[in-house]
Amino acid sequence: MTDLLPPIQTTARDDAVLKALAGFVRQEGLGPGEKLPTERILAERLKVSRNTVREALTRWEGLGLVERRQGSGTYLKAAVSPDMLHMPLTLAGGNDFAGLMATLEIRRALEAEAAALCAIRAGKAELAEIERKLDVMEEAFQTRAGMSSEEDWEFHQAIFRASGNPLFEQIIAAMYEMFHRFWEHPLGVRDFGHASFPYHRTIFNCIAARDPEGARAEALKLIATVEDDLKRGAANLKLSDRR
Amino acid sequence: MTDLLPPIQTTARDDAVLKALAGFVRQEGLGPGEKLPTERILAERLKVSRNTVREALTRWEGLGLVERRQGSGTYLKAAVSPDMLHMPLTLAGGNDFAGLMATLEIRRALEAEAAALCAIRAGKAELAEIERKLDVMEEAFQTRAGMSSEEDWEFHQAIFRASGNPLFEQIIAAMYEMFHRFWEHPLGVRDFGHASFPYHRTIFNCIAARDPEGARAEALKLIATVEDDLKRGAANLKLSDRR
DNA sequence: AATGGTTCAATGGTCCAACCAATTTCCGCA
DNA sequence: TGCGGAAATTGGTTGGACCATTGAACCATT
């Protein structure tokens, strides 16, 4: 006998509030940036205490769905729908080098799969878009004699978007901040990112040739070079700390 | 000029409460499963209202760090530290078949990478743990003449855990609910999961042999069979709908 | 001795009413 | 018309009260 007989759910006021609120947002067609009703109004309409409303909104705020501005109101920060799946990721000691490597491993996993899917699914328009981003990136590389994080990022984003699965882009976007905190301070590695440059073109070639496994392999190589760069940077940093 | 000059924080009571609480947990050496002080005690010690304490704990609860049980107390669900990095991720939709396939693609990406990392990093103890789960799963398979979702899941979880990167397990854990909603209702495919069975052993063999790329390849094959099963199930379902 | 019922204190969940602090609105004055 | 300050609005905090659930201790029946 396994666990049939799941624990029953008796009270879940604030959860109900969130569901109702999500329904309201959908019905009103509210989008990011728009203001939702006052806490006091919500409390009155839903026939619950303002306190309960606040607990519910606090959860949404913690999840980054909503922003509260004292004296002004509560504003949507993202699209909400009644059937959302929440996936809070927490990285203990997320400010250190190990945390960056952890996110990079996730990125490698997603980048490889997205490239493979992209090789299968990307339409003509999407393919052209990716190549355009690639050209811009290569142009920037030549001009400034080095990797440019912004253009590089846009290239990868285009691949994620063309994978046909929005989850890739969403997960990576959640980690964007982490990547770029280090990206902007390349740990003393002067030619940071140089090694990864050629793989952008090879990945695109595989995608254009409809070669999923090739694309996957090239993406893996690309992230490997970034990882190497970072490790080298960390070693340098440790060295200069000792100085 | 970018966004240096972050907005100053005049009032951030509940944030301060969380920081203080995280410090307390560290100082006391509290781990997952252990009980936190009462809300009333926290309020008194921190010289804030109980309501403020509750707002703070609500945030942690929303982030899955803590579990509150009425009448019992508040318990840690994960390790917390003062310097945590939160990456809350909410996925829109996902209750339909397309959503399931989307999450499955994420799972394939992570499963492949985790298996590869595991082949590199898993220690002796972790290797033994994985094999134990595998034995249990195979035992269940023989006895009940079919895949058992619980034991299967534990096997995969052990691999994620041994990957040395906590993010893998966190992401997958968040999707667990989604997978199992369908797993329990195998869409009419009677021998659902049968096809994936042998790959569990081959994955383990590659990991034990310290063959990352082999493990990655086997993991990809495993998910591919699950995908096929699901697609077959969906086709059956559509067929029976027409009936 | 074991099982089941009762009581009771502890604890999270909810409510209320008031006040504080930041923001926005608006009105009167120059 | 433009501007400065009062007033209304809105989220943030407080304190106190009561409800609902839990779990332990105790008691009664078998």
Coordinates of C-alpha atoms (C1' of nucleotides) in Angstrom, one line a residue:
Chain A
M1 CA 0.0 0.0 0.0
T2 CA 1.6 3.2 -1.1
D3 CA 0.5 6.7 -0.3
L4 CA -3.0 6.9 -1.5
L5 CA -4.8 8.9 1.2
P6 CA -3.0 12.2 0.6
P7 CA -3.2 14.7 3.5
I8 CA -6.3 16.8 3.1
Q9 CA -6.2 20.5 2.8
T10 CA -8.5 22.3 5.2
T11 CA -7.4 25.9 5.3
A12 CA -5.5 27.8 2.7
R13 CA -6.8 31.3 2.8
D14 CA -3.9 33.2 1.4
D15 CA -3.5 30.6 -1.3
A16 CA -7.1 31.1 -2.2
V17 CA -6.4 34.8 -2.3
L18 CA -3.6 34.3 -4.8
K19 CA -5.7 32.2 -7.0
A20 CA -8.5 34.7 -6.9
L21 CA -6.1 37.5 -7.6
A22 CA -4.6 35.6 -10.5
G23 CA -8.0 35.1 -11.9
F24 CA -8.7 38.8 -11.5
V25 CA -5.6 39.8 -13.3
R26 CA -6.4 37.4 -16.2
Q27 CA -10.0 38.7 -16.4
E28 CA -8.9 42.3 -16.4
G29 CA -6.1 41.6 -18.9
L30 CA -3.5 43.2 -16.7
G31 CA 0.1 43.1 -17.9
P32 CA 3.5 43.9 -16.4
G33 CA 3.7 47.4 -15.1
E34 CA 0.1 47.8 -14.4
K35 CA -1.3 48.6 -11.0
L36 CA -3.5 46.2 -9.1
P37 CA -6.1 47.1 -6.6
T38 CA -5.3 48.5 -3.2
E39 CA -4.7 46.1 -0.3
R40 CA -7.7 47.6 1.5
I41 CA -10.0 47.1 -1.5
L42 CA -8.8 43.5 -2.1
A43 CA -9.4 42.8 1.5
E44 CA -12.9 44.1 1.3
R45 CA -13.8 42.5 -2.0
L46 CA -12.5 39.1 -1.0
K47 CA -14.0 39.3 2.5
V48 CA -10.7 38.6 4.1
S49 CA -8.5 40.6 6.4
R50 CA -6.0 43.0 5.0
N51 CA -3.4 41.0 6.8
T52 CA -4.2 37.9 4.8
V53 CA -4.0 39.9 1.6
R54 CA -0.7 41.1 2.6
E55 CA 0.6 37.6 3.3
A56 CA -0.5 36.6 -0.1
L57 CA 1.1 39.6 -1.8
T58 CA 4.3 39.1 0.2
R59 CA 4.6 35.6 -1.4
W60 CA 4.2 37.1 -4.9
E61 CA 6.7 39.8 -4.1
G62 CA 9.2 37.2 -2.9
L63 CA 8.7 35.4 -6.2
G64 CA 9.4 38.6 -8.1
L65 CA 5.9 38.7 -9.6
V66 CA 4.9 41.9 -8.0
E67 CA 6.5 45.1 -6.7
R68 CA 5.1 47.1 -3.8
R69 CA 5.7 50.8 -3.6
Q70 CA 4.7 52.5 -0.4
G71 CA 2.4 55.4 -0.9
S72 CA 1.9 54.4 -4.5
G73 CA 0.5 51.0 -4.9
T74 CA 1.3 47.4 -6.0
Y75 CA 2.4 46.8 -9.5
L76 CA 2.8 43.7 -11.6
K77 CA 6.3 42.9 -12.6
A78 CA 5.6 39.8 -14.7
A79 CA 2.7 38.1 -16.4
V80 CA 0.7 36.0 -13.9
S81 CA -1.7 33.3 -14.7
P82 CA -3.8 31.0 -12.5
D83 CA -1.7 28.0 -13.5
M84 CA 1.8 29.0 -12.7
L85 CA 4.5 26.7 -11.7
H86 CA 6.9 28.2 -9.2
M87 CA 10.5 27.1 -9.1
P88 CA 12.4 29.1 -6.5
L89 CA 16.1 28.4 -6.9
T90 CA 18.4 29.1 -4.0
L91 CA 22.1 29.0 -4.1
A92 CA 23.8 28.9 -0.7
G93 CA 26.8 31.2 -0.7
G94 CA 25.8 32.4 -4.1
N95 CA 28.3 35.2 -4.2
D96 CA 31.4 33.1 -4.6
F97 CA 33.2 31.4 -7.4
A98 CA 31.6 28.0 -6.7
G99 CA 28.2 29.6 -7.2
L100 CA 29.1 30.9 -10.6
M101 CA 30.5 27.5 -11.6
A102 CA 27.2 25.9 -10.5
T103 CA 25.1 28.1 -12.6
L104 CA 27.5 27.6 -15.5
E105 CA 26.9 23.9 -15.3
I106 CA 23.2 24.5 -15.6
R107 CA 23.9 26.8 -18.5
R108 CA 25.9 24.1 -20.2
A109 CA 23.1 21.6 -19.8
L110 CA 20.5 24.0 -21.3
E111 CA 22.7 25.4 -24.0
A112 CA 23.5 22.0 -25.4
E113 CA 20.0 20.8 -25.4
A114 CA 18.7 24.1 -26.8
A115 CA 21.2 24.0 -29.6
A116 CA 20.2 20.5 -30.5
L117 CA 16.5 21.3 -30.5
C118 CA 17.1 24.4 -32.4
A119 CA 18.8 22.4 -35.2
I120 CA 15.6 20.4 -35.4
R121 CA 13.0 23.0 -35.1
A122 CA 14.3 26.5 -36.1
G123 CA 12.3 28.0 -38.9
K124 CA 13.9 30.0 -41.7
A125 CA 13.1 33.3 -40.0
E126 CA 14.6 32.2 -36.8
L127 CA 17.6 30.9 -38.5
A128 CA 18.1 34.2 -40.2
E129 CA 17.7 36.0 -36.8
I130 CA 20.4 33.9 -35.2
E131 CA 22.8 34.5 -38.0
R132 CA 22.1 38.2 -37.8
K133 CA 23.0 38.2 -34.1
L134 CA 26.1 36.2 -34.9
D135 CA 27.2 38.7 -37.5
V136 CA 26.7 41.6 -35.1
M137 CA 28.7 39.7 -32.5
E138 CA 31.6 39.0 -34.8
E139 CA 31.6 42.6 -36.0
A140 CA 31.8 43.7 -32.3
F141 CA 34.5 41.2 -31.7
Q142 CA 36.6 42.6 -34.6
T143 CA 36.0 46.2 -33.7
R144 CA 36.7 46.1 -30.0
A145 CA 39.2 43.3 -30.2
G146 CA 37.4 41.2 -27.6
M147 CA 34.2 39.5 -26.6
S148 CA 31.3 41.7 -25.9
S149 CA 29.0 40.4 -23.4
E150 CA 25.9 42.1 -24.7
E151 CA 26.1 40.9 -28.3
D152 CA 27.2 37.5 -27.2
W153 CA 24.2 37.2 -24.9
E154 CA 21.8 38.2 -27.6
F155 CA 23.2 35.4 -29.9
H156 CA 22.6 32.8 -27.2
Q157 CA 19.2 34.2 -26.4
A158 CA 18.2 33.9 -30.1
I159 CA 19.1 30.2 -30.0
F160 CA 17.1 29.7 -26.8
R161 CA 14.2 31.4 -28.3
A162 CA 14.4 29.4 -31.5
S163 CA 14.4 26.1 -29.5
G164 CA 10.7 26.2 -29.5
N165 CA 10.6 25.8 -25.7
P166 CA 10.2 29.0 -23.7
L167 CA 11.5 27.3 -20.5
F168 CA 15.0 27.5 -21.7
E169 CA 15.0 31.2 -22.0
Q170 CA 13.2 31.7 -18.7
I171 CA 15.5 29.5 -16.6
I172 CA 18.6 31.1 -18.2
A173 CA 17.2 34.6 -17.7
A174 CA 16.8 33.9 -14.0
M175 CA 20.5 33.2 -13.8
Y176 CA 21.5 36.1 -16.1
E177 CA 22.3 38.3 -13.2
M178 CA 24.7 35.8 -11.7
F179 CA 26.6 35.4 -15.0
H180 CA 27.0 39.0 -15.7
R181 CA 28.2 40.0 -12.3
F182 CA 31.3 38.1 -13.1
W183 CA 31.3 38.8 -16.8
E184 CA 31.7 42.4 -16.1
H185 CA 34.7 41.8 -13.9
P186 CA 36.6 39.2 -15.8
L187 CA 38.8 38.2 -12.9
G188 CA 41.9 39.6 -14.4
V189 CA 41.8 37.5 -17.5
R190 CA 42.5 40.0 -20.1
D191 CA 41.4 38.0 -23.2
F192 CA 38.4 36.6 -21.4
G193 CA 36.0 34.9 -23.8
H194 CA 38.5 34.9 -26.7
A195 CA 38.7 31.1 -26.7
S196 CA 34.9 30.7 -26.9
F197 CA 34.6 33.0 -30.0
P198 CA 35.0 30.5 -32.8
Y199 CA 32.5 28.1 -31.4
H200 CA 29.6 30.5 -31.9
R201 CA 30.1 30.2 -35.7
T202 CA 30.4 26.4 -35.5
I203 CA 27.3 26.1 -33.5
F204 CA 25.4 28.1 -36.0
N205 CA 26.7 26.0 -38.8
C206 CA 25.5 22.8 -37.2
I207 CA 22.1 24.3 -36.6
A208 CA 21.9 25.6 -40.2
A209 CA 22.9 22.1 -41.4
R210 CA 20.2 20.5 -39.2
D211 CA 22.7 18.6 -37.3
P212 CA 21.4 18.3 -33.7
E213 CA 24.2 16.2 -32.3
G214 CA 26.8 18.4 -33.8
A215 CA 25.2 21.5 -32.4
R216 CA 25.1 19.8 -29.0
A217 CA 28.7 18.9 -29.2
E218 CA 29.8 22.4 -30.2
A219 CA 27.8 24.0 -27.5
L220 CA 29.4 21.8 -24.9
K221 CA 32.8 22.8 -26.2
L222 CA 31.9 26.5 -26.0
I223 CA 30.9 26.3 -22.4
A224 CA 34.0 24.3 -21.6
T225 CA 36.2 27.1 -22.9
V226 CA 34.3 29.6 -20.8
E227 CA 34.7 27.3 -17.8
D228 CA 38.4 27.1 -18.4
D229 CA 38.7 30.9 -18.7
L230 CA 36.9 31.3 -15.4
K231 CA 39.1 28.7 -13.7
R232 CA 42.2 30.4 -15.0
G233 CA 40.8 33.7 -13.8
A234 CA 40.2 32.3 -10.4
A235 CA 43.7 31.0 -10.2
N236 CA 45.1 34.4 -11.2
L237 CA 43.0 36.0 -8.6
K238 CA 44.1 33.7 -5.9
L239 CA 47.7 34.3 -6.9
S240 CA 47.3 38.1 -6.7
D241 CA 45.6 37.7 -3.4
R242 CA 48.7 36.0 -2.1
R243 CA 50.9 38.8 -3.4
Chain B
M1 CA 26.2 55.8 -16.0
T2 CA 24.4 52.6 -15.1
D3 CA 22.7 51.6 -12.0
L4 CA 25.4 52.1 -9.4
L5 CA 23.7 54.1 -6.7
P6 CA 21.2 51.5 -5.7
P7 CA 18.1 52.9 -4.1
I8 CA 18.7 53.3 -0.4
Q9 CA 16.7 51.2 2.0
T10 CA 15.0 53.3 4.6
T11 CA 12.5 50.7 5.8
A12 CA 13.2 47.0 5.4
R13 CA 12.1 45.6 8.6
D14 CA 11.2 42.2 7.4
D15 CA 14.3 42.0 5.3
A16 CA 16.3 42.7 8.5
V17 CA 14.4 40.1 10.3
L18 CA 15.3 37.5 7.6
K19 CA 19.0 38.5 7.9
A20 CA 18.9 38.2 11.6
L21 CA 17.1 34.9 11.4
A22 CA 19.6 33.6 8.9
G23 CA 22.4 34.6 11.3
F24 CA 20.6 32.8 14.1
V25 CA 20.3 29.7 12.1
R26 CA 24.0 29.7 11.3
Q27 CA 25.0 30.4 14.8
E28 CA 22.8 27.6 16.2
G29 CA 23.9 25.3 13.5
L30 CA 20.4 24.4 12.5
G31 CA 19.9 22.1 9.6
P32 CA 16.9 20.9 7.5
G33 CA 14.1 19.5 9.5
E34 CA 14.9 21.4 12.7
K35 CA 12.5 23.7 14.4
L36 CA 12.8 27.5 14.5
P37 CA 11.8 29.6 17.4
T38 CA 8.2 30.5 17.8
E39 CA 6.9 33.5 16.0
R40 CA 6.0 35.1 19.3
I41 CA 9.5 34.5 20.6
L42 CA 11.1 35.9 17.5
A43 CA 8.9 38.9 17.6
E44 CA 9.9 39.6 21.2
R45 CA 13.6 39.0 20.7
L46 CA 13.9 41.0 17.6
K47 CA 11.7 43.8 19.0
V48 CA 9.3 43.8 16.1
S49 CA 5.7 43.0 15.7
R50 CA 4.7 39.4 15.3
N51 CA 3.1 40.4 12.0
T52 CA 6.4 41.6 10.7
V53 CA 8.0 38.3 11.6
R54 CA 5.2 36.5 9.8
E55 CA 5.8 38.6 6.6
A56 CA 9.4 37.6 6.7
L57 CA 8.7 33.9 7.3
T58 CA 6.1 34.0 4.5
R59 CA 8.8 35.1 2.1
W60 CA 11.0 32.2 3.2
E61 CA 8.0 29.8 2.9
G62 CA 7.3 31.0 -0.6
L63 CA 10.9 30.3 -1.5
G64 CA 10.6 26.8 -0.1
L65 CA 13.2 27.4 2.6
V66 CA 10.8 26.8 5.5
E67 CA 7.6 24.9 6.3
R68 CA 5.0 26.1 8.7
R69 CA 2.8 23.7 10.5
Q70 CA -0.1 25.1 12.5
G71 CA -0.1 24.0 16.0
S72 CA 3.3 22.6 15.7
G73 CA 5.9 25.1 14.6
T74 CA 8.1 26.3 11.8
Y75 CA 10.7 24.0 10.4
L76 CA 13.6 24.4 8.1
K77 CA 13.3 22.7 4.8
A78 CA 16.7 23.6 3.4
A79 CA 20.0 24.9 4.5
V80 CA 19.9 28.7 4.9
S81 CA 22.8 31.0 5.1
P82 CA 23.1 34.8 5.3
D83 CA 24.5 35.0 1.8
M84 CA 21.9 33.2 -0.3
L85 CA 21.2 34.0 -3.9
H86 CA 17.6 33.6 -4.9
M87 CA 16.5 33.0 -8.4
P88 CA 12.8 32.7 -8.2
L89 CA 11.5 31.3 -11.5
T90 CA 7.8 30.9 -12.4
L91 CA 6.7 29.2 -15.5
A92 CA 3.5 30.2 -17.1
G93 CA 1.1 27.5 -18.1
G94 CA 2.3 24.0 -18.3
N95 CA -0.8 22.0 -17.3
D96 CA -1.3 20.7 -20.8
F97 CA 0.5 18.1 -22.8
A98 CA 2.7 20.7 -24.5
G99 CA 3.8 21.9 -21.1
L100 CA 4.7 18.4 -20.1
M101 CA 6.8 18.0 -23.2
A102 CA 8.5 21.3 -22.5
T103 CA 9.5 20.3 -19.0
L104 CA 10.6 16.9 -20.3
E105 CA 13.1 18.7 -22.6
I106 CA 14.5 20.6 -19.7
R107 CA 14.7 17.3 -17.8
R108 CA 16.6 15.8 -20.7
A109 CA 19.1 18.6 -20.7
L110 CA 19.7 18.4 -16.9
E111 CA 19.6 14.6 -16.8
A112 CA 22.3 14.3 -19.4
E113 CA 24.6 16.9 -17.8
A114 CA 24.1 15.6 -14.3
A115 CA 24.9 12.1 -15.4
A116 CA 28.1 13.3 -17.0
L117 CA 29.1 15.4 -14.0
C118 CA 28.3 12.4 -11.8
A119 CA 30.6 10.2 -13.7
I120 CA 33.4 12.7 -13.0
R121 CA 32.7 13.6 -9.4
A122 CA 30.7 10.9 -7.6
G123 CA 32.5 9.6 -4.6
K124 CA 32.5 6.0 -3.5
A125 CA 29.7 6.4 -1.0
E126 CA 27.5 8.3 -3.5
L127 CA 28.2 5.6 -6.1
A128 CA 27.1 2.9 -3.7
E129 CA 24.0 4.9 -2.9
I130 CA 23.0 5.2 -6.5
E131 CA 23.5 1.5 -7.1
R132 CA 21.4 0.8 -4.0
K133 CA 18.5 2.8 -5.5
L134 CA 19.0 1.1 -8.8
D135 CA 18.7 -2.3 -7.1
V136 CA 15.6 -1.3 -5.3
M137 CA 14.1 0.0 -8.6
E138 CA 14.9 -3.2 -10.5
E139 CA 13.5 -5.2 -7.6
A140 CA 10.3 -3.3 -7.8
F141 CA 10.2 -3.6 -11.5
Q142 CA 10.4 -7.4 -11.3
T143 CA 7.9 -7.7 -8.5
R144 CA 5.2 -5.5 -9.9
A145 CA 6.0 -6.2 -13.5
G146 CA 6.2 -2.5 -14.4
M147 CA 7.9 0.8 -13.7
S148 CA 7.4 2.2 -10.3
S149 CA 7.5 6.0 -10.3
E150 CA 8.6 6.3 -6.7
E151 CA 11.7 4.1 -6.9
D152 CA 12.5 5.4 -10.4
W153 CA 12.5 8.9 -9.1
E154 CA 14.7 8.1 -6.2
F155 CA 17.3 6.7 -8.5
H156 CA 17.4 9.8 -10.6
Q157 CA 17.4 12.0 -7.5
A158 CA 20.5 10.2 -6.3
I159 CA 22.3 11.0 -9.5
F160 CA 21.3 14.6 -9.3
R161 CA 22.5 14.7 -5.7
A162 CA 25.8 13.1 -6.6
S163 CA 26.4 15.6 -9.4
G164 CA 27.9 18.0 -6.8
N165 CA 25.6 20.8 -8.0
P166 CA 22.5 21.5 -5.9
L167 CA 20.8 23.4 -8.6
F168 CA 20.1 20.3 -10.6
E169 CA 18.1 18.8 -7.8
Q170 CA 16.3 22.0 -7.1
I171 CA 15.2 22.6 -10.6
I172 CA 14.1 19.0 -11.1
A173 CA 12.4 18.9 -7.8
A174 CA 10.2 21.9 -8.8
M175 CA 9.2 19.9 -11.9
Y176 CA 8.5 16.7 -10.0
E177 CA 4.9 17.6 -9.4
M178 CA 4.4 18.2 -13.1
F179 CA 6.0 14.9 -14.2
H180 CA 4.1 12.9 -11.7
R181 CA 0.7 14.3 -12.5
F182 CA 1.0 12.6 -15.8
W183 CA 3.0 9.6 -14.5
E184 CA 0.1 8.6 -12.3
H185 CA -2.2 8.7 -15.3
P186 CA -0.1 7.1 -18.0
L187 CA -2.4 8.2 -20.7
G188 CA -3.6 4.7 -21.4
V189 CA -0.2 3.4 -22.3
R190 CA -0.2 0.2 -20.4
D191 CA 3.5 -0.6 -20.4
F192 CA 4.4 3.0 -19.7
G193 CA 8.1 3.3 -18.8
H194 CA 9.0 -0.2 -19.8
A195 CA 11.2 1.0 -22.6
S196 CA 13.2 3.2 -20.3
F197 CA 14.0 0.5 -17.8
P198 CA 17.2 -1.0 -19.2
Y199 CA 18.8 2.5 -19.6
H200 CA 18.9 3.0 -15.9
R201 CA 21.5 0.2 -15.6
T202 CA 23.5 1.4 -18.5
I203 CA 23.6 4.9 -17.1
F204 CA 24.9 3.6 -13.8
N205 CA 27.5 1.4 -15.6
C206 CA 28.9 4.5 -17.4
I207 CA 29.0 6.5 -14.2
A208 CA 30.7 3.7 -12.4
A209 CA 33.2 3.4 -15.2
R210 CA 33.9 7.1 -15.0
D211 CA 32.7 7.7 -18.5
P212 CA 31.0 11.1 -18.6
E213 CA 30.2 11.1 -22.3
G214 CA 28.8 7.6 -22.2
A215 CA 26.6 8.5 -19.3
R216 CA 25.4 11.6 -21.1
A217 CA 24.5 9.5 -24.2
E218 CA 22.6 6.9 -22.2
A219 CA 20.7 9.6 -20.3
L220 CA 19.7 11.1 -23.6
K221 CA 18.4 7.7 -24.8
L222 CA 16.4 7.2 -21.6
I223 CA 14.6 10.4 -21.9
A224 CA 14.0 9.8 -25.6
T225 CA 12.1 6.6 -24.7
V226 CA 10.0 8.4 -22.2
E227 CA 9.2 11.0 -24.7
D228 CA 8.2 8.4 -27.2
D229 CA 5.9 6.7 -24.6
L230 CA 4.3 10.0 -23.9
K231 CA 3.7 10.8 -27.5
R232 CA 2.3 7.4 -28.1
G233 CA 0.0 7.9 -25.1
A234 CA -1.1 11.3 -26.3
A235 CA -2.0 9.7 -29.7
N236 CA -4.0 7.0 -28.0
L237 CA -5.8 9.5 -25.9
K238 CA -6.7 11.6 -28.9
L239 CA -7.9 8.5 -30.6
S240 CA -10.1 7.5 -27.7
D241 CA -11.5 11.0 -27.5
R242 CA -12.7 10.7 -31.1
R243 CA -14.3 7.4 -30.3
Chain C
dA1 C1' -1.2 -3.6 28.4
dA2 C1' -3.5 -1.5 24.6
dT3 C1' -6.7 1.2 22.5
dG4 C1' -9.4 5.2 22.2
dG5 C1' -11.4 9.6 24.2
dT6 C1' -10.6 14.1 26.7
dT7 C1' -8.3 18.0 28.2
dC8 C1' -5.1 21.5 27.8
dA9 C1' -1.2 24.2 26.6
dA10 C1' 1.5 25.6 22.6
dT11 C1' 1.6 27.4 17.9
dG12 C1' 0.5 29.0 13.5
dG13 C1' -3.6 31.5 11.0
dT14 C1' -6.8 35.2 10.8
dC15 C1' -8.9 39.4 12.1
dC16 C1' -9.3 44.3 13.7
dA17 C1' -8.3 49.0 14.5
dA18 C1' -5.1 52.2 14.7
dC19 C1' -1.0 54.7 13.5
dC20 C1' 3.4 55.6 10.7
dA21 C1' 5.9 56.7 6.3
dA22 C1' 6.2 57.5 1.5
dT23 C1' 3.8 59.0 -2.4
dT24 C1' 0.5 61.3 -5.0
dT25 C1' -3.2 64.6 -5.7
dC26 C1' -5.0 68.9 -5.5
dC27 C1' -6.0 73.4 -4.0
dG28 C1' -4.9 78.1 -2.9
dC29 C1' -1.7 81.6 -3.4
dA30 C1' 1.7 84.5 -5.7
Chain D
dT1 C1' 0.4 80.0 -14.9
dG2 C1' 3.4 78.0 -11.8
dC3 C1' 4.6 76.5 -7.4
dG4 C1' 4.4 75.1 -2.5
dG5 C1' 2.3 72.9 1.0
dA6 C1' -1.8 70.6 2.9
dA7 C1' -4.7 66.6 2.4
dA8 C1' -5.8 62.2 0.7
dT9 C1' -4.0 57.7 -0.7
dT10 C1' -1.4 53.6 -0.1
dG11 C1' 1.8 50.3 1.6
dG12 C1' 4.4 49.3 6.3
dT13 C1' 4.1 48.3 11.2
dT14 C1' 2.1 47.7 15.7
dG15 C1' -0.5 45.5 19.4
dG16 C1' -4.0 42.8 20.9
dA17 C1' -7.5 39.4 20.4
dC18 C1' -9.4 35.1 19.0
dC19 C1' -9.7 30.8 16.1
dA20 C1' -7.9 26.1 14.4
dT21 C1' -4.7 22.7 14.6
dT22 C1' -1.4 20.0 16.9
dG23 C1' 0.7 17.1 20.3
dA24 C1' 1.4 15.7 24.8
dA25 C1' -0.5 14.3 29.1
dC26 C1' -4.1 12.1 31.3
dC27 C1' -8.0 9.1 31.8
dA28 C1' -11.3 5.4 30.8
dT29 C1' -12.7 1.3 28.6
dT30 C1' -11.6 -3.1 27.0

